[in-house]
Short mmCIF file of C-alpha atoms in Angstrom, two decimals:
data_model
loop_
_atom_site.label_atom_id
_atom_site.label_comp_id
_atom_site.label_asym_id
_atom_site.label_seq_id
_atom_site.Cartn_x
_atom_site.Cartn_y
_atom_site.Cartn_z
CA MET A 17 -7.69 -21.59 2.10
CA THR A 18 -5.99 -22.93 -1.01
CA LEU A 19 -2.69 -21.31 -1.89
CA GLU A 20 -1.00 -21.91 -5.22
CA ASN A 21 2.72 -21.20 -5.39
CA LEU A 22 3.37 -19.56 -8.76
CA ASN A 23 7.15 -19.14 -8.46
CA SER A 24 10.05 -18.94 -6.02
CA ASN A 25 13.40 -17.15 -6.23
CA LYS A 26 16.22 -17.18 -3.70
CA SER A 27 17.33 -13.64 -2.85
CA PHE A 28 19.90 -12.44 -0.29
CA GLY A 29 19.64 -15.72 1.60
CA GLY A 30 15.85 -15.57 1.79
CA TRP A 31 13.07 -16.36 -0.63
CA HIS A 32 10.81 -14.29 -2.84
CA LYS A 33 7.64 -16.24 -3.56
CA GLN A 34 4.47 -15.47 -5.50
CA TYR A 35 1.10 -17.01 -4.69
CA SER A 36 -2.50 -16.92 -5.83
CA HIS A 37 -5.57 -17.77 -3.75
CA PRO A 38 -9.36 -17.46 -3.85
CA SER A 39 -10.39 -14.33 -1.98
CA ASP A 40 -13.64 -13.95 -0.05
CA SER A 41 -13.25 -10.17 0.10
CA ALA A 42 -12.66 -9.68 -3.61
CA GLY A 43 -14.77 -12.58 -4.83
CA CYS A 44 -12.08 -13.70 -7.26
CA VAL A 45 -8.58 -15.16 -7.35
CA MET A 46 -6.06 -12.71 -5.91
CA ARG A 47 -2.27 -12.73 -6.16
CA PHE A 48 0.42 -11.59 -3.76
CA ALA A 49 4.19 -11.78 -3.41
CA ILE A 50 6.08 -12.38 -0.19
CA TYR A 51 9.75 -12.00 0.70
CA LEU A 52 10.80 -14.27 3.56
CA PRO A 53 14.20 -13.30 5.04
CA PRO A 54 16.82 -15.93 5.87
CA GLN A 55 15.99 -15.86 9.59
CA VAL A 56 12.87 -17.96 9.00
CA ALA A 57 15.05 -20.90 7.98
CA ASN A 58 16.19 -21.08 11.62
CA GLY A 59 12.65 -21.23 12.93
CA GLN A 60 12.40 -17.54 13.76
CA LYS A 61 9.11 -15.73 13.27
CA VAL A 62 9.51 -12.30 11.73
CA PRO A 63 7.39 -9.14 11.51
CA VAL A 64 5.77 -8.06 8.24
CA LEU A 65 5.85 -4.91 6.15
CA TYR A 66 2.88 -4.70 3.77
CA TRP A 67 3.61 -2.81 0.55
CA LEU A 68 0.81 -1.31 -1.57
CA SER A 69 1.67 -0.41 -5.16
CA GLY A 70 0.35 2.33 -7.42
CA LEU A 71 -1.78 2.71 -10.52
CA THR A 72 -1.18 0.12 -13.28
CA CYS A 73 1.17 -1.88 -11.02
CA THR A 74 0.89 -5.45 -9.74
CA ASP A 75 2.58 -7.34 -6.89
CA GLU A 76 5.67 -7.63 -9.09
CA ASN A 77 6.79 -4.00 -9.47
CA PHE A 78 8.06 -3.44 -5.96
CA MET A 79 9.63 -6.86 -5.52
CA GLN A 80 11.58 -6.60 -8.77
CA LYS A 81 12.48 -2.90 -8.90
CA ALA A 82 12.79 -1.47 -5.39
CA GLY A 83 15.90 -3.31 -4.23
CA ALA A 84 14.37 -3.99 -0.83
CA HIS A 85 15.43 -7.60 -0.25
CA ARG A 86 18.96 -6.93 0.95
CA VAL A 87 17.93 -4.69 3.84
CA ALA A 88 14.87 -6.79 4.67
CA ALA A 89 17.20 -9.81 4.95
CA GLU A 90 19.48 -7.89 7.29
CA LEU A 91 16.61 -6.66 9.46
CA GLY A 92 14.74 -9.96 9.56
CA MET A 93 11.60 -8.49 8.03
CA ALA A 94 9.10 -10.15 5.71
CA ILE A 95 7.55 -8.05 2.96
CA VAL A 96 4.12 -8.79 1.51
CA ALA A 97 2.98 -7.08 -1.69
CA PRO A 98 -0.61 -7.69 -2.81
CA ASP A 99 -1.93 -6.91 -6.25
CA THR A 100 -3.50 -3.48 -6.72
CA SER A 101 -7.01 -4.69 -7.54
CA PRO A 102 -9.18 -7.72 -8.23
CA ARG A 103 -8.74 -9.16 -11.72
CA GLY A 104 -10.47 -11.60 -14.04
CA GLU A 105 -12.85 -11.84 -16.95
CA ASP A 106 -15.92 -11.32 -14.74
CA VAL A 107 -14.37 -8.43 -12.78
CA ALA A 108 -15.59 -4.96 -13.77
CA ASP A 109 -13.04 -2.90 -15.68
CA ASN A 110 -12.63 0.40 -17.51
CA GLU A 111 -10.52 1.33 -20.50
CA SER A 112 -8.87 4.12 -18.49
CA TYR A 113 -5.63 3.32 -16.67
CA ASP A 114 -6.86 5.09 -13.52
CA LEU A 115 -10.11 3.17 -12.99
CA GLY A 116 -10.90 -0.53 -12.82
CA GLN A 117 -8.38 -3.36 -12.88
CA GLY A 118 -5.01 -2.13 -11.67
CA ALA A 119 -6.67 0.86 -10.00
CA GLY A 120 -8.52 -0.44 -6.94
CA PHE A 121 -7.62 2.60 -4.77
CA TYR A 122 -7.78 0.39 -1.65
CA VAL A 123 -11.42 1.23 -0.94
CA ASN A 124 -14.53 -0.86 -0.37
CA ALA A 125 -16.66 0.06 -3.36
CA THR A 126 -20.36 0.61 -2.78
CA GLU A 127 -21.50 1.41 -6.35
CA SER A 128 -22.41 -0.85 -9.26
CA PRO A 129 -20.68 -2.57 -11.00
CA TRP A 130 -17.70 -2.23 -8.69
CA GLU A 131 -19.11 -3.31 -5.34
CA ARG A 132 -19.06 -7.03 -6.16
CA HIS A 133 -15.26 -7.32 -6.32
CA TYR A 134 -13.58 -4.02 -5.41
CA ARG A 135 -13.14 -4.45 -1.67
CA MET A 136 -9.42 -3.90 -1.43
CA TYR A 137 -9.67 -2.13 1.93
CA ASP A 138 -11.09 -5.24 3.61
CA TYR A 139 -8.69 -7.48 1.71
CA VAL A 140 -5.56 -5.63 2.85
CA LEU A 141 -6.76 -4.90 6.38
CA ASN A 142 -8.24 -8.26 7.32
CA GLU A 143 -8.16 -11.13 4.85
CA LEU A 144 -4.56 -10.96 3.65
CA PRO A 145 -2.92 -10.57 7.11
CA ALA A 146 -5.05 -13.42 8.48
CA LEU A 147 -3.86 -15.61 5.61
CA ILE A 148 -0.20 -14.59 5.93
CA GLU A 149 -0.16 -15.12 9.70
CA SER A 150 -1.82 -18.53 9.46
CA VAL A 151 0.50 -19.93 6.77
CA PHE A 152 3.91 -18.29 7.07
CA PRO A 153 6.40 -17.98 9.96
CA VAL A 154 5.53 -14.39 10.85
CA THR A 155 4.41 -12.53 13.95
CA ASP A 156 1.37 -10.27 14.26
CA GLN A 157 3.60 -7.20 14.22
CA ARG A 158 2.75 -5.24 11.05
CA SER A 159 3.76 -2.03 9.34
CA ILE A 160 2.49 -0.70 6.04
CA ALA A 161 3.92 1.35 3.18
CA GLY A 162 3.16 2.20 -0.43
CA HIS A 163 3.70 4.32 -3.51
CA SER A 164 1.32 6.82 -5.16
CA MET A 165 -2.15 5.20 -5.06
CA GLY A 166 -0.58 2.66 -2.70
CA GLY A 167 0.82 5.45 -0.54
CA HIS A 168 -2.74 6.75 -0.25
CA GLY A 169 -3.91 3.27 0.72
CA ALA A 170 -1.17 2.74 3.29
CA LEU A 171 -1.81 6.07 5.00
CA VAL A 172 -5.57 5.56 5.08
CA LEU A 173 -5.31 2.05 6.50
CA ALA A 174 -2.89 3.14 9.23
CA LEU A 175 -4.82 6.29 10.09
CA ARG A 176 -8.11 4.44 10.39
CA ASN A 177 -6.62 1.44 12.21
CA PRO A 178 -3.72 2.69 14.36
CA GLU A 179 -3.97 -0.36 16.62
CA ARG A 180 -3.13 -2.65 13.68
CA TYR A 181 0.14 -1.08 12.52
CA GLN A 182 3.42 -0.16 14.18
CA SER A 183 4.39 2.44 11.54
CA VAL A 184 3.45 3.75 8.10
CA SER A 185 5.41 5.24 5.21
CA ALA A 186 4.74 6.37 1.67
CA PHE A 187 6.47 7.49 -1.48
CA SER A 188 4.64 10.16 -3.50
CA PRO A 189 1.23 9.41 -1.97
CA ILE A 190 -2.05 10.76 -3.30
CA SER A 191 -2.40 12.76 -0.11
CA ASN A 192 -5.71 14.58 -0.63
CA PRO A 193 -7.72 12.49 -3.14
CA VAL A 194 -10.99 14.37 -2.61
CA ASN A 195 -9.25 17.36 -4.19
CA CYS A 196 -7.41 15.79 -7.15
CA PRO A 197 -8.53 14.38 -10.52
CA TRP A 198 -7.42 10.81 -9.81
CA GLY A 199 -9.26 10.71 -6.50
CA ARG A 200 -12.43 12.42 -7.66
CA LYS A 201 -12.75 10.07 -10.65
CA ALA A 202 -12.17 6.90 -8.62
CA PHE A 203 -14.30 7.93 -5.64
CA THR A 204 -17.23 8.97 -7.82
CA ALA A 205 -17.17 5.58 -9.53
CA TYR A 206 -16.50 3.41 -6.49
CA LEU A 207 -18.24 5.35 -3.70
CA GLY A 208 -20.89 7.46 -5.45
CA ARG A 209 -21.47 11.19 -5.79
CA ASP A 210 -22.04 11.91 -2.09
CA THR A 211 -18.67 13.48 -1.27
CA ALA A 212 -19.32 13.15 2.47
CA ARG A 213 -18.58 9.45 2.03
CA TRP A 214 -15.22 10.13 0.42
CA VAL A 215 -13.47 11.56 3.47
CA ASP A 216 -13.10 8.11 5.06
CA TYR A 217 -10.47 7.46 2.37
CA ASP A 218 -8.65 10.81 2.42
CA ALA A 219 -5.37 10.73 4.35
CA SER A 220 -5.20 14.50 4.87
CA VAL A 221 -8.69 14.65 6.37
CA LEU A 222 -8.01 11.62 8.56
CA MET A 223 -4.64 12.97 9.73
CA ARG A 224 -6.14 16.33 10.63
CA GLU A 225 -8.73 14.61 12.84
CA ALA A 226 -6.46 11.89 14.27
CA ARG A 227 -6.32 11.26 18.01
CA GLN A 228 -4.28 8.05 17.95
CA PHE A 229 -0.95 8.20 16.17
CA VAL A 230 1.22 5.83 14.14
CA PRO A 231 4.74 7.10 13.29
CA ALA A 232 4.66 8.25 9.66
CA LEU A 233 7.35 8.89 7.05
CA VAL A 234 6.63 10.37 3.60
CA ASP A 235 9.08 11.03 0.77
CA GLN A 236 8.14 13.16 -2.22
CA GLY A 237 10.28 14.10 -5.23
CA ASP A 238 10.13 17.75 -6.27
CA ALA A 239 10.53 16.81 -9.97
CA ASP A 240 7.44 14.56 -9.87
CA SER A 241 5.22 15.39 -12.86
CA PHE A 242 2.12 14.57 -10.78
CA LEU A 243 3.09 16.71 -7.79
CA ALA A 244 1.06 19.87 -8.37
CA GLU A 245 -2.12 18.37 -9.81
CA GLN A 246 -2.51 15.00 -8.14
CA LEU A 247 -0.43 14.49 -4.98
CA HIS A 248 -0.74 17.57 -2.69
CA PRO A 249 1.70 16.64 0.10
CA GLU A 250 1.22 20.13 1.53
CA ALA A 251 -2.27 19.02 2.64
CA LEU A 252 -0.69 16.27 4.74
CA GLU A 253 1.78 18.70 6.24
CA THR A 254 -1.01 21.11 7.20
CA ALA A 255 -3.07 18.29 8.68
CA ALA A 256 -0.16 17.04 10.78
CA ALA A 257 0.46 20.53 12.14
CA ILE A 258 -3.18 20.77 13.25
CA SER A 259 -3.37 17.41 15.02
CA GLY A 260 0.25 17.16 16.15
CA TYR A 261 0.68 14.00 14.10
CA PRO A 262 4.22 12.49 14.16
CA LEU A 263 4.84 12.95 10.44
CA THR A 264 8.24 13.32 8.78
CA LEU A 265 7.83 14.61 5.21
CA ASN A 266 10.92 14.91 3.00
CA LEU A 267 10.91 16.81 -0.29
CA ARG A 268 13.69 15.26 -2.37
CA GLU A 269 15.35 17.51 -4.92
CA GLY A 270 15.38 16.27 -8.52
CA TYR A 271 13.50 13.00 -7.95
CA ASP A 272 10.44 11.99 -9.97
CA HIS A 273 7.58 9.49 -9.54
CA SER A 274 9.46 6.40 -10.70
CA TYR A 275 11.03 3.37 -9.05
CA TYR A 276 14.41 5.07 -9.39
CA PHE A 277 13.12 7.33 -6.61
CA ILE A 278 11.84 4.45 -4.51
CA ALA A 279 15.07 2.46 -4.91
CA SER A 280 17.09 5.50 -3.82
CA PHE A 281 15.37 5.77 -0.44
CA ILE A 282 13.83 2.37 0.28
CA GLU A 283 16.60 1.52 2.74
CA GLU A 284 15.69 4.55 4.88
CA HIS A 285 12.06 3.45 4.88
CA LEU A 286 12.85 -0.14 5.81
CA ARG A 287 15.10 0.96 8.67
CA PHE A 288 12.38 3.38 9.81
CA HIS A 289 9.91 0.50 10.02
CA GLY A 290 12.52 -1.74 11.61
CA ARG A 291 12.76 0.61 14.58
CA TYR A 292 9.08 0.12 15.36
CA LEU A 293 8.70 -3.54 14.39
CA GLY A 294 11.51 -4.54 16.75
#
């Protein structure tokens, strides 16, 4: 597979690098960013935290705004941040911010015109880790995290594939997409009108029915303007109580949906994952 290095920046003794590559899953050129901590310079292989971003974001938002590099360098943890969707002139799009490019929702689309490129679930679960582990000095120990739409994606991937991840965390996740406007719009477009097919991508439904567990941490700001209509963390809490899922859910007073919130608590999330990645 051909990787093109787009840029490199030294950060806290390690390196932040951005790459593009042709993707079989997405059928287009995809982009990702990776932070490699200083330990890799000494020949050490390190575990990986995959970060999934939210609506309208790219691979750049988290790497530039979250302030995660310092703690990742201390812990000896690589961070990989893929883009949020396929992109390109021949990739289907929509004029709305919450559908199309920048809004892949981490599903495998089945409906036209989306099914040709919008296979972010397969890309994040299989293609990207296989690429990362074949090219970079990392182990096969993985955790996953994300924000908003990316929090939804991280939870769904971990809940459906508990054998693949050591831990999962999310900031302000879309916790019950089958029951919110963002989720219903995206799922109707990408998956069709048969709502029975939607539940495979609903974290609250999956958590309620879970029999294998991955340690989970969720932070939600109580001043988030999307909280009541779109996010529904209470559905996750109810689901965890039913299945006995090991979920820690923190409601943070005064915090909103922004990267100010993520930057305030990212160290806690990285140390949480560090406990399980070893």
